[in-house]
Amino acid sequence: MKVLLYRDSVGACKLWQNHFAEILDHNGIEYRWVKFDNMFKRPKSPEKFMRELRKVYEPGDYFVCRFNRERHEALIPVYKQISDLVGDDHMFPNYNSFWYYDDKVKQMETYQKNGYNCPAQAWVKDAEELNGFMKKEGLSFPLVRKDPGGAASTCVSLIESENTEYPCLVQDFWSNNDSDLKVNIIGPYAMTYKRYVRENDFRASGSGKDEYPEDVPREVMELAYQISKDHGFDCMGYDFIKDHNGDWGVIEMSYTTTNEYVHQTQYYYDCEDDYRKMNKEGLLAEYFILKNLVPGIERQ
């Protein structure tokens, strides 16, 4: 058994890739790099990548991947093939977690279909559809407007009228939140931190104003863990804020996390042991990912 470690040439993902390699080294587990880019730092074709992967793959091997948004579209045609080859329980992220990445419309449909507490929202193609949605839900401006993809709130804004760019996702604005809670579920483990909104803004993601609370509302972790179990996610980060009644609701999710923020959390919670609080100081998200996936991971 060995671990096939995905490597590309884009952005901060190289830090994650190196951490995975270091942890595997410390635990004496064999790994091999699988490069997604060619010599010109451009993605290989799906056919070439799969051909090279099959040459080094042996039954029982694991595949571990962490990529930037720039690589997501290039990986879409090949990721299901990787899952079919190695098995969904032998890869990170698994196919379900990958499938929702950077797609707010898919996320919205899942929240609504399963009855998770979330803002009223809809994908609208023009002003007529927007007005119909608002009338149906009894909403008024301002509304939250989102593009279907994007990270760190770069494609999120408040709109005060129907004069906006279409199509877009529109969402009831849950006001009176000065922060959100980021809940990262990796296997049975929860790691959480608070993000305060930007100055004179409503957005918390990407603000850089983070806090690491001593205690976390259990109901938030329970909902996050329930969503992960319902859909077979091996790793998922959820953004929670309070609704108009003061109850917690989910607004977005992504399998990716900001390494430094998760690293700075002081505790983790074991969701399968009555949410027992454990000291996490110094442990990386990559450690929990590998511990949840690969047998024999005992130390960072």
PDB file of C-alpha atoms in Angstrom:
ATOM      1  CA  MET A   1       0.000   0.000   0.000  1.00  0.00           C
ATOM      2  CA  LYS A   2       1.229   3.473  -0.887  1.00  0.00           C
ATOM      3  CA  VAL A   3      -0.200   6.964  -1.241  1.00  0.00           C
ATOM      4  CA  LEU A   4      -0.285   8.685  -4.615  1.00  0.00           C
ATOM      5  CA  LEU A   5       0.191  12.393  -3.914  1.00  0.00           C
ATOM      6  CA  TYR A   6      -1.150  14.825  -6.468  1.00  0.00           C
ATOM      7  CA  ARG A   7       1.185  17.705  -7.286  1.00  0.00           C
ATOM      8  CA  ASP A   8       0.716  20.737  -9.497  1.00  0.00           C
ATOM      9  CA  SER A   9       2.456  24.078  -9.907  1.00  0.00           C
ATOM     10  CA  VAL A  10      -0.319  26.436  -8.824  1.00  0.00           C
ATOM     11  CA  GLY A  11      -0.351  28.620  -5.728  1.00  0.00           C
ATOM     12  CA  ALA A  12      -0.481  27.736  -2.059  1.00  0.00           C
ATOM     13  CA  CYS A  13      -1.525  24.134  -2.636  1.00  0.00           C
ATOM     14  CA  LYS A  14       2.154  23.212  -2.737  1.00  0.00           C
ATOM     15  CA  LEU A  15       2.244  23.891   1.021  1.00  0.00           C
ATOM     16  CA  TRP A  16      -0.536  21.343   1.595  1.00  0.00           C
ATOM     17  CA  GLN A  17       1.168  18.871  -0.703  1.00  0.00           C
ATOM     18  CA  ASN A  18       4.437  19.195   1.203  1.00  0.00           C
ATOM     19  CA  HIS A  19       2.690  18.801   4.567  1.00  0.00           C
ATOM     20  CA  PHE A  20       1.057  15.589   3.357  1.00  0.00           C
ATOM     21  CA  ALA A  21       4.470  14.273   2.309  1.00  0.00           C
ATOM     22  CA  GLU A  22       6.090  15.192   5.644  1.00  0.00           C
ATOM     23  CA  ILE A  23       3.362  13.464   7.665  1.00  0.00           C
ATOM     24  CA  LEU A  24       3.614  10.318   5.552  1.00  0.00           C
ATOM     25  CA  ASP A  25       7.401  10.362   6.027  1.00  0.00           C
ATOM     26  CA  HIS A  26       7.024  10.684   9.805  1.00  0.00           C
ATOM     27  CA  ASN A  27       4.735   7.644   9.847  1.00  0.00           C
ATOM     28  CA  GLY A  28       6.902   5.535   7.551  1.00  0.00           C
ATOM     29  CA  ILE A  29       4.268   5.290   4.817  1.00  0.00           C
ATOM     30  CA  GLU A  30       5.394   5.061   1.206  1.00  0.00           C
ATOM     31  CA  TYR A  31       4.155   7.692  -1.212  1.00  0.00           C
ATOM     32  CA  ARG A  32       4.754   8.702  -4.796  1.00  0.00           C
ATOM     33  CA  TRP A  33       4.187  12.053  -6.487  1.00  0.00           C
ATOM     34  CA  VAL A  34       1.707  12.145  -9.356  1.00  0.00           C
ATOM     35  CA  LYS A  35       2.176  15.329 -11.365  1.00  0.00           C
ATOM     36  CA  PHE A  36      -0.832  16.953 -12.965  1.00  0.00           C
ATOM     37  CA  ASP A  37       1.112  19.645 -14.844  1.00  0.00           C
ATOM     38  CA  ASN A  38       3.404  19.231 -17.804  1.00  0.00           C
ATOM     39  CA  MET A  39       6.850  20.802 -18.139  1.00  0.00           C
ATOM     40  CA  PHE A  40       5.225  24.109 -19.150  1.00  0.00           C
ATOM     41  CA  LYS A  41       3.154  24.218 -15.923  1.00  0.00           C
ATOM     42  CA  ARG A  42      -0.035  23.570 -17.851  1.00  0.00           C
ATOM     43  CA  PRO A  43      -2.511  20.761 -17.030  1.00  0.00           C
ATOM     44  CA  LYS A  44      -1.982  17.473 -18.778  1.00  0.00           C
ATOM     45  CA  SER A  45      -4.872  16.073 -20.764  1.00  0.00           C
ATOM     46  CA  PRO A  46      -7.228  13.787 -18.782  1.00  0.00           C
ATOM     47  CA  GLU A  47      -6.172  10.877 -20.984  1.00  0.00           C
ATOM     48  CA  LYS A  48      -2.468  11.401 -20.336  1.00  0.00           C
ATOM     49  CA  PHE A  49      -2.924  11.939 -16.599  1.00  0.00           C
ATOM     50  CA  MET A  50      -5.007   8.763 -16.202  1.00  0.00           C
ATOM     51  CA  ARG A  51      -2.568   6.778 -18.315  1.00  0.00           C
ATOM     52  CA  GLU A  52       0.312   7.822 -16.055  1.00  0.00           C
ATOM     53  CA  LEU A  53      -1.745   7.225 -12.900  1.00  0.00           C
ATOM     54  CA  ARG A  54      -2.635   3.673 -13.954  1.00  0.00           C
ATOM     55  CA  LYS A  55       1.057   2.887 -14.474  1.00  0.00           C
ATOM     56  CA  VAL A  56       1.889   3.522 -10.808  1.00  0.00           C
ATOM     57  CA  TYR A  57      -1.406   2.486  -9.181  1.00  0.00           C
ATOM     58  CA  GLU A  58      -1.726  -0.857  -7.412  1.00  0.00           C
ATOM     59  CA  PRO A  59      -4.907  -2.171  -5.747  1.00  0.00           C
ATOM     60  CA  GLY A  60      -5.150  -0.814  -2.211  1.00  0.00           C
ATOM     61  CA  ASP A  61      -3.287   2.429  -2.953  1.00  0.00           C
ATOM     62  CA  TYR A  62      -4.640   5.807  -1.829  1.00  0.00           C
ATOM     63  CA  PHE A  63      -4.904   9.043  -3.799  1.00  0.00           C
ATOM     64  CA  VAL A  64      -4.557  12.422  -2.023  1.00  0.00           C
ATOM     65  CA  CYS A  65      -5.229  15.672  -3.834  1.00  0.00           C
ATOM     66  CA  ARG A  66      -5.408  19.357  -2.890  1.00  0.00           C
ATOM     67  CA  PHE A  67      -5.825  21.909  -5.655  1.00  0.00           C
ATOM     68  CA  ASN A  68      -6.578  25.579  -6.233  1.00  0.00           C
ATOM     69  CA  ARG A  69      -9.686  26.958  -7.931  1.00  0.00           C
ATOM     70  CA  GLU A  70      -7.631  27.423 -11.091  1.00  0.00           C
ATOM     71  CA  ARG A  71      -7.268  23.651 -11.408  1.00  0.00           C
ATOM     72  CA  HIS A  72     -10.846  22.649 -10.581  1.00  0.00           C
ATOM     73  CA  GLU A  73     -12.276  22.853 -14.091  1.00  0.00           C
ATOM     74  CA  ALA A  74      -9.309  20.964 -15.513  1.00  0.00           C
ATOM     75  CA  LEU A  75      -9.834  18.175 -12.964  1.00  0.00           C
ATOM     76  CA  ILE A  76     -13.590  17.784 -13.480  1.00  0.00           C
ATOM     77  CA  PRO A  77     -13.267  15.452 -16.516  1.00  0.00           C
ATOM     78  CA  VAL A  78     -10.771  13.205 -14.744  1.00  0.00           C
ATOM     79  CA  TYR A  79     -11.902  13.101 -11.119  1.00  0.00           C
ATOM     80  CA  LYS A  80     -14.681  10.545 -11.579  1.00  0.00           C
ATOM     81  CA  GLN A  81     -12.186   8.317 -13.390  1.00  0.00           C
ATOM     82  CA  ILE A  82      -9.816   8.576 -10.420  1.00  0.00           C
ATOM     83  CA  SER A  83     -12.664   7.634  -8.074  1.00  0.00           C
ATOM     84  CA  ASP A  84     -13.574   4.644 -10.235  1.00  0.00           C
ATOM     85  CA  LEU A  85      -9.935   3.507 -10.228  1.00  0.00           C
ATOM     86  CA  VAL A  86      -8.937   3.826  -6.561  1.00  0.00           C
ATOM     87  CA  GLY A  87     -12.355   3.807  -4.854  1.00  0.00           C
ATOM     88  CA  ASP A  88     -14.079   6.706  -3.132  1.00  0.00           C
ATOM     89  CA  ASP A  89     -13.008   5.480   0.318  1.00  0.00           C
ATOM     90  CA  HIS A  90      -9.357   5.512  -0.801  1.00  0.00           C
ATOM     91  CA  MET A  91      -9.101   9.127  -1.925  1.00  0.00           C
ATOM     92  CA  PHE A  92      -9.147  12.683  -0.643  1.00  0.00           C
ATOM     93  CA  PRO A  93     -11.266  14.563  -1.340  1.00  0.00           C
ATOM     94  CA  ASN A  94     -13.789  11.898  -2.186  1.00  0.00           C
ATOM     95  CA  TYR A  95     -15.954  12.452  -5.223  1.00  0.00           C
ATOM     96  CA  ASN A  96     -18.947  13.817  -3.290  1.00  0.00           C
ATOM     97  CA  SER A  97     -16.843  16.449  -1.546  1.00  0.00           C
ATOM     98  CA  PHE A  98     -15.182  17.408  -4.835  1.00  0.00           C
ATOM     99  CA  TRP A  99     -18.496  17.596  -6.718  1.00  0.00           C
ATOM    100  CA  TYR A 100     -19.795  20.489  -4.582  1.00  0.00           C
ATOM    101  CA  TYR A 101     -16.596  22.519  -4.723  1.00  0.00           C
ATOM    102  CA  ASP A 102     -17.074  26.166  -5.727  1.00  0.00           C
ATOM    103  CA  ASP A 103     -20.668  25.632  -6.895  1.00  0.00           C
ATOM    104  CA  LYS A 104     -23.137  27.636  -4.822  1.00  0.00           C
ATOM    105  CA  VAL A 105     -26.116  26.499  -6.901  1.00  0.00           C
ATOM    106  CA  LYS A 106     -25.480  22.814  -6.144  1.00  0.00           C
ATOM    107  CA  GLN A 107     -25.048  23.720  -2.490  1.00  0.00           C
ATOM    108  CA  MET A 108     -28.328  25.673  -2.446  1.00  0.00           C
ATOM    109  CA  GLU A 109     -30.228  22.776  -4.007  1.00  0.00           C
ATOM    110  CA  THR A 110     -28.847  20.381  -1.389  1.00  0.00           C
ATOM    111  CA  TYR A 111     -29.768  22.628   1.545  1.00  0.00           C
ATOM    112  CA  GLN A 112     -33.304  23.085   0.248  1.00  0.00           C
ATOM    113  CA  LYS A 113     -33.904  19.457  -0.723  1.00  0.00           C
ATOM    114  CA  ASN A 114     -32.825  18.189   2.699  1.00  0.00           C
ATOM    115  CA  GLY A 115     -34.498  20.874   4.801  1.00  0.00           C
ATOM    116  CA  TYR A 116     -31.323  22.258   6.383  1.00  0.00           C
ATOM    117  CA  ASN A 117     -31.795  25.688   7.928  1.00  0.00           C
ATOM    118  CA  CYS A 118     -30.560  28.172   5.323  1.00  0.00           C
ATOM    119  CA  PRO A 119     -31.646  31.529   3.879  1.00  0.00           C
ATOM    120  CA  ALA A 120     -34.418  31.562   1.284  1.00  0.00           C
ATOM    121  CA  GLN A 121     -32.579  31.682  -2.033  1.00  0.00           C
ATOM    122  CA  ALA A 122     -32.951  31.104  -5.748  1.00  0.00           C
ATOM    123  CA  TRP A 123     -31.048  31.106  -9.024  1.00  0.00           C
ATOM    124  CA  VAL A 124     -32.613  33.846 -11.151  1.00  0.00           C
ATOM    125  CA  LYS A 125     -32.061  34.675 -14.809  1.00  0.00           C
ATOM    126  CA  ASP A 126     -33.627  38.135 -14.948  1.00  0.00           C
ATOM    127  CA  ALA A 127     -35.515  40.806 -12.996  1.00  0.00           C
ATOM    128  CA  GLU A 128     -38.846  39.071 -13.569  1.00  0.00           C
ATOM    129  CA  GLU A 129     -37.619  35.881 -11.892  1.00  0.00           C
ATOM    130  CA  LEU A 130     -36.085  37.929  -9.080  1.00  0.00           C
ATOM    131  CA  ASN A 131     -39.369  39.718  -8.388  1.00  0.00           C
ATOM    132  CA  GLY A 132     -41.259  36.431  -8.515  1.00  0.00           C
ATOM    133  CA  PHE A 133     -38.885  34.901  -5.968  1.00  0.00           C
ATOM    134  CA  MET A 134     -39.193  37.910  -3.647  1.00  0.00           C
ATOM    135  CA  LYS A 135     -42.988  37.864  -3.836  1.00  0.00           C
ATOM    136  CA  LYS A 136     -43.133  34.126  -3.142  1.00  0.00           C
ATOM    137  CA  GLU A 137     -40.846  34.389  -0.104  1.00  0.00           C
ATOM    138  CA  GLY A 138     -42.179  37.733   1.160  1.00  0.00           C
ATOM    139  CA  LEU A 139     -38.768  39.391   0.906  1.00  0.00           C
ATOM    140  CA  SER A 140     -37.656  42.961   0.368  1.00  0.00           C
ATOM    141  CA  PHE A 141     -34.331  44.550  -0.496  1.00  0.00           C
ATOM    142  CA  PRO A 142     -31.497  44.392   0.355  1.00  0.00           C
ATOM    143  CA  LEU A 143     -30.710  40.868  -0.794  1.00  0.00           C
ATOM    144  CA  VAL A 144     -27.428  38.999  -0.942  1.00  0.00           C
ATOM    145  CA  ARG A 145     -26.262  38.467  -4.517  1.00  0.00           C
ATOM    146  CA  LYS A 146     -23.758  35.754  -5.435  1.00  0.00           C
ATOM    147  CA  ASP A 147     -22.084  34.447  -8.538  1.00  0.00           C
ATOM    148  CA  PRO A 148     -22.207  30.634  -8.727  1.00  0.00           C
ATOM    149  CA  GLY A 149     -18.496  30.334  -7.905  1.00  0.00           C
ATOM    150  CA  GLY A 150     -15.860  32.299  -6.049  1.00  0.00           C
ATOM    151  CA  ALA A 151     -14.012  32.265  -2.737  1.00  0.00           C
ATOM    152  CA  ALA A 152     -13.370  34.695   0.144  1.00  0.00           C
ATOM    153  CA  SER A 153     -16.580  36.640  -0.679  1.00  0.00           C
ATOM    154  CA  THR A 154     -15.057  37.987  -3.897  1.00  0.00           C
ATOM    155  CA  CYS A 155     -18.320  37.417  -5.789  1.00  0.00           C
ATOM    156  CA  VAL A 156     -20.753  38.279  -2.975  1.00  0.00           C
ATOM    157  CA  SER A 157     -22.516  41.626  -2.564  1.00  0.00           C
ATOM    158  CA  LEU A 158     -25.693  43.289  -1.311  1.00  0.00           C
ATOM    159  CA  ILE A 159     -28.156  44.574  -3.887  1.00  0.00           C
ATOM    160  CA  GLU A 160     -30.744  47.267  -3.203  1.00  0.00           C
ATOM    161  CA  SER A 161     -32.754  46.884  -6.413  1.00  0.00           C
ATOM    162  CA  GLU A 162     -33.375  44.588  -9.360  1.00  0.00           C
ATOM    163  CA  ASN A 163     -30.701  46.444 -11.322  1.00  0.00           C
ATOM    164  CA  THR A 164     -27.932  43.856 -11.155  1.00  0.00           C
ATOM    165  CA  GLU A 165     -26.072  41.487 -13.435  1.00  0.00           C
ATOM    166  CA  TYR A 166     -27.895  38.260 -14.332  1.00  0.00           C
ATOM    167  CA  PRO A 167     -27.999  35.331 -13.970  1.00  0.00           C
ATOM    168  CA  CYS A 168     -27.123  35.156 -10.290  1.00  0.00           C
ATOM    169  CA  LEU A 169     -27.993  33.539  -7.008  1.00  0.00           C
ATOM    170  CA  VAL A 170     -30.030  35.760  -4.676  1.00  0.00           C
ATOM    171  CA  GLN A 171     -30.488  35.119  -0.997  1.00  0.00           C
ATOM    172  CA  ASP A 172     -32.432  36.502   1.944  1.00  0.00           C
ATOM    173  CA  PHE A 173     -30.161  38.821   3.920  1.00  0.00           C
ATOM    174  CA  TRP A 174     -29.838  37.615   7.497  1.00  0.00           C
ATOM    175  CA  SER A 175     -28.790  40.906   9.041  1.00  0.00           C
ATOM    176  CA  ASN A 176     -27.490  41.622  12.549  1.00  0.00           C
ATOM    177  CA  ASN A 177     -24.580  39.173  12.300  1.00  0.00           C
ATOM    178  CA  ASP A 178     -21.230  40.677  13.223  1.00  0.00           C
ATOM    179  CA  SER A 179     -19.445  37.397  12.504  1.00  0.00           C
ATOM    180  CA  ASP A 180     -19.869  33.858  11.251  1.00  0.00           C
ATOM    181  CA  LEU A 181     -18.694  30.484  12.515  1.00  0.00           C
ATOM    182  CA  LYS A 182     -16.527  28.348  10.271  1.00  0.00           C
ATOM    183  CA  VAL A 183     -16.998  24.675  11.133  1.00  0.00           C
ATOM    184  CA  ASN A 184     -14.587  22.249   9.489  1.00  0.00           C
ATOM    185  CA  ILE A 185     -15.615  18.596   9.613  1.00  0.00           C
ATOM    186  CA  ILE A 186     -12.867  16.100   8.750  1.00  0.00           C
ATOM    187  CA  GLY A 187     -14.132  12.560   9.210  1.00  0.00           C
ATOM    188  CA  PRO A 188     -15.540  12.545  12.770  1.00  0.00           C
ATOM    189  CA  TYR A 189     -13.565  15.605  13.879  1.00  0.00           C
ATOM    190  CA  ALA A 190     -14.778  19.212  14.108  1.00  0.00           C
ATOM    191  CA  MET A 191     -12.545  22.305  14.194  1.00  0.00           C
ATOM    192  CA  THR A 192     -14.130  25.731  14.484  1.00  0.00           C
ATOM    193  CA  TYR A 193     -13.236  29.399  14.473  1.00  0.00           C
ATOM    194  CA  LYS A 194     -15.108  32.701  14.339  1.00  0.00           C
ATOM    195  CA  ARG A 195     -14.676  35.294  11.583  1.00  0.00           C
ATOM    196  CA  TYR A 196     -15.773  38.883  12.181  1.00  0.00           C
ATOM    197  CA  VAL A 197     -17.189  40.903   9.314  1.00  0.00           C
ATOM    198  CA  ARG A 198     -15.131  43.473   7.490  1.00  0.00           C
ATOM    199  CA  GLU A 199     -15.392  47.107   8.517  1.00  0.00           C
ATOM    200  CA  ASN A 200     -18.577  48.709   7.134  1.00  0.00           C
ATOM    201  CA  ASP A 201     -19.457  45.437   5.437  1.00  0.00           C
ATOM    202  CA  PHE A 202     -21.569  42.320   6.030  1.00  0.00           C
ATOM    203  CA  ARG A 203     -19.074  39.745   4.742  1.00  0.00           C
ATOM    204  CA  ALA A 204     -16.919  37.682   7.096  1.00  0.00           C
ATOM    205  CA  SER A 205     -15.161  35.358   4.659  1.00  0.00           C
ATOM    206  CA  GLY A 206     -11.807  36.803   3.690  1.00  0.00           C
ATOM    207  CA  SER A 207     -11.877  39.478   6.407  1.00  0.00           C
ATOM    208  CA  GLY A 208      -8.808  38.114   8.201  1.00  0.00           C
ATOM    209  CA  LYS A 209     -10.444  39.080  11.526  1.00  0.00           C
ATOM    210  CA  ASP A 210     -10.506  35.699  13.213  1.00  0.00           C
ATOM    211  CA  GLU A 211     -11.087  34.501  16.756  1.00  0.00           C
ATOM    212  CA  TYR A 212     -10.664  31.068  18.297  1.00  0.00           C
ATOM    213  CA  PRO A 213     -13.371  30.564  20.941  1.00  0.00           C
ATOM    214  CA  GLU A 214     -12.937  28.335  23.958  1.00  0.00           C
ATOM    215  CA  ASP A 215     -16.367  26.815  23.415  1.00  0.00           C
ATOM    216  CA  VAL A 216     -18.517  26.251  20.334  1.00  0.00           C
ATOM    217  CA  PRO A 217     -22.327  25.903  20.214  1.00  0.00           C
ATOM    218  CA  ARG A 218     -22.969  22.190  19.995  1.00  0.00           C
ATOM    219  CA  GLU A 219     -25.964  22.614  17.693  1.00  0.00           C
ATOM    220  CA  VAL A 220     -23.714  24.133  15.021  1.00  0.00           C
ATOM    221  CA  MET A 221     -21.334  21.168  15.071  1.00  0.00           C
ATOM    222  CA  GLU A 222     -24.266  18.744  15.114  1.00  0.00           C
ATOM    223  CA  LEU A 223     -25.783  20.267  11.979  1.00  0.00           C
ATOM    224  CA  ALA A 224     -22.426  20.385  10.186  1.00  0.00           C
ATOM    225  CA  TYR A 225     -21.662  16.768  11.064  1.00  0.00           C
ATOM    226  CA  GLN A 226     -25.171  15.684  10.050  1.00  0.00           C
ATOM    227  CA  ILE A 227     -24.774  17.266   6.607  1.00  0.00           C
ATOM    228  CA  SER A 228     -21.406  15.550   6.158  1.00  0.00           C
ATOM    229  CA  LYS A 229     -22.849  12.170   7.161  1.00  0.00           C
ATOM    230  CA  ASP A 230     -25.953  12.597   5.002  1.00  0.00           C
ATOM    231  CA  HIS A 231     -23.850  13.160   1.890  1.00  0.00           C
ATOM    232  CA  GLY A 232     -20.731  11.120   2.586  1.00  0.00           C
ATOM    233  CA  PHE A 233     -18.350  14.081   2.745  1.00  0.00           C
ATOM    234  CA  ASP A 234     -14.900  13.172   4.030  1.00  0.00           C
ATOM    235  CA  CYS A 235     -13.971  16.823   4.562  1.00  0.00           C
ATOM    236  CA  MET A 236     -16.175  19.900   4.436  1.00  0.00           C
ATOM    237  CA  GLY A 237     -16.025  23.413   5.840  1.00  0.00           C
ATOM    238  CA  TYR A 238     -19.348  25.131   6.592  1.00  0.00           C
ATOM    239  CA  ASP A 239     -20.154  28.824   7.075  1.00  0.00           C
ATOM    240  CA  PHE A 240     -22.836  29.436   9.719  1.00  0.00           C
ATOM    241  CA  ILE A 241     -24.674  32.609  10.736  1.00  0.00           C
ATOM    242  CA  LYS A 242     -27.879  33.237  12.693  1.00  0.00           C
ATOM    243  CA  ASP A 243     -31.251  33.642  11.007  1.00  0.00           C
ATOM    244  CA  HIS A 244     -33.927  36.223  11.823  1.00  0.00           C
ATOM    245  CA  ASN A 245     -35.022  34.110  14.823  1.00  0.00           C
ATOM    246  CA  GLY A 246     -31.529  33.687  16.236  1.00  0.00           C
ATOM    247  CA  ASP A 247     -31.134  30.069  15.091  1.00  0.00           C
ATOM    248  CA  TRP A 248     -27.985  28.885  13.344  1.00  0.00           C
ATOM    249  CA  GLY A 249     -28.165  28.234   9.607  1.00  0.00           C
ATOM    250  CA  VAL A 250     -25.706  27.249   6.901  1.00  0.00           C
ATOM    251  CA  ILE A 251     -24.919  29.639   4.044  1.00  0.00           C
ATOM    252  CA  GLU A 252     -22.000  28.008   2.190  1.00  0.00           C
ATOM    253  CA  MET A 253     -19.700  24.999   2.212  1.00  0.00           C
ATOM    254  CA  SER A 254     -16.410  23.939   0.648  1.00  0.00           C
ATOM    255  CA  TYR A 255     -14.048  21.014   1.152  1.00  0.00           C
ATOM    256  CA  THR A 256     -11.090  23.415   1.137  1.00  0.00           C
ATOM    257  CA  THR A 257      -9.909  25.253   4.222  1.00  0.00           C
ATOM    258  CA  THR A 258      -7.468  28.061   4.897  1.00  0.00           C
ATOM    259  CA  ASN A 259      -4.565  26.161   6.388  1.00  0.00           C
ATOM    260  CA  GLU A 260      -3.336  28.811   8.813  1.00  0.00           C
ATOM    261  CA  TYR A 261      -6.767  29.391  10.370  1.00  0.00           C
ATOM    262  CA  VAL A 262      -7.455  25.716  11.032  1.00  0.00           C
ATOM    263  CA  HIS A 263      -3.897  25.315  12.288  1.00  0.00           C
ATOM    264  CA  GLN A 264      -4.457  28.022  14.910  1.00  0.00           C
ATOM    265  CA  THR A 265      -7.558  26.415  16.423  1.00  0.00           C
ATOM    266  CA  GLN A 266      -6.721  25.182  19.916  1.00  0.00           C
ATOM    267  CA  TYR A 267      -9.273  22.370  20.145  1.00  0.00           C
ATOM    268  CA  TYR A 268     -11.021  19.754  18.096  1.00  0.00           C
ATOM    269  CA  TYR A 269     -14.220  17.895  18.906  1.00  0.00           C
ATOM    270  CA  ASP A 270     -14.868  14.192  18.401  1.00  0.00           C
ATOM    271  CA  CYS A 271     -18.369  14.114  16.921  1.00  0.00           C
ATOM    272  CA  GLU A 272     -18.664  10.355  17.476  1.00  0.00           C
ATOM    273  CA  ASP A 273     -17.731  10.604  21.160  1.00  0.00           C
ATOM    274  CA  ASP A 274     -20.430  13.008  22.380  1.00  0.00           C
ATOM    275  CA  TYR A 275     -18.490  15.958  20.907  1.00  0.00           C
ATOM    276  CA  ARG A 276     -15.672  15.480  23.379  1.00  0.00           C
ATOM    277  CA  LYS A 277     -13.335  18.472  23.384  1.00  0.00           C
ATOM    278  CA  MET A 278      -9.669  17.626  22.781  1.00  0.00           C
ATOM    279  CA  ASN A 279      -6.471  19.654  22.742  1.00  0.00           C
ATOM    280  CA  LYS A 280      -5.441  20.264  19.135  1.00  0.00           C
ATOM    281  CA  GLU A 281      -2.594  22.724  19.532  1.00  0.00           C
ATOM    282  CA  GLY A 282      -0.009  22.321  16.773  1.00  0.00           C
ATOM    283  CA  LEU A 283      -1.911  19.746  14.704  1.00  0.00           C
ATOM    284  CA  LEU A 284      -2.520  20.497  11.031  1.00  0.00           C
ATOM    285  CA  ALA A 285      -5.670  19.895   9.005  1.00  0.00           C
ATOM    286  CA  GLU A 286      -3.543  17.654   6.775  1.00  0.00           C
ATOM    287  CA  TYR A 287      -2.858  15.380   9.750  1.00  0.00           C
ATOM    288  CA  PHE A 288      -6.575  14.873  10.419  1.00  0.00           C
ATOM    289  CA  ILE A 289      -7.230  14.290   6.713  1.00  0.00           C
ATOM    290  CA  LEU A 290      -4.605  11.547   6.502  1.00  0.00           C
ATOM    291  CA  LYS A 291      -5.568  10.084   9.889  1.00  0.00           C
ATOM    292  CA  ASN A 292      -9.154   9.748   8.657  1.00  0.00           C
ATOM    293  CA  LEU A 293      -8.077   8.152   5.375  1.00  0.00           C
ATOM    294  CA  VAL A 294      -4.856   6.141   5.588  1.00  0.00           C
ATOM    295  CA  PRO A 295      -4.239   3.317   8.100  1.00  0.00           C
ATOM    296  CA  GLY A 296      -1.162   3.767  10.268  1.00  0.00           C
ATOM    297  CA  ILE A 297      -1.211   7.553  10.716  1.00  0.00           C
ATOM    298  CA  GLU A 298      -0.408   7.986  14.405  1.00  0.00           C
ATOM    299  CA  ARG A 299       1.580  11.219  14.583  1.00  0.00           C
ATOM    300  CA  GLN A 300       2.178  14.425  12.702  1.00  0.00           C
TER     301      GLN A 300
END
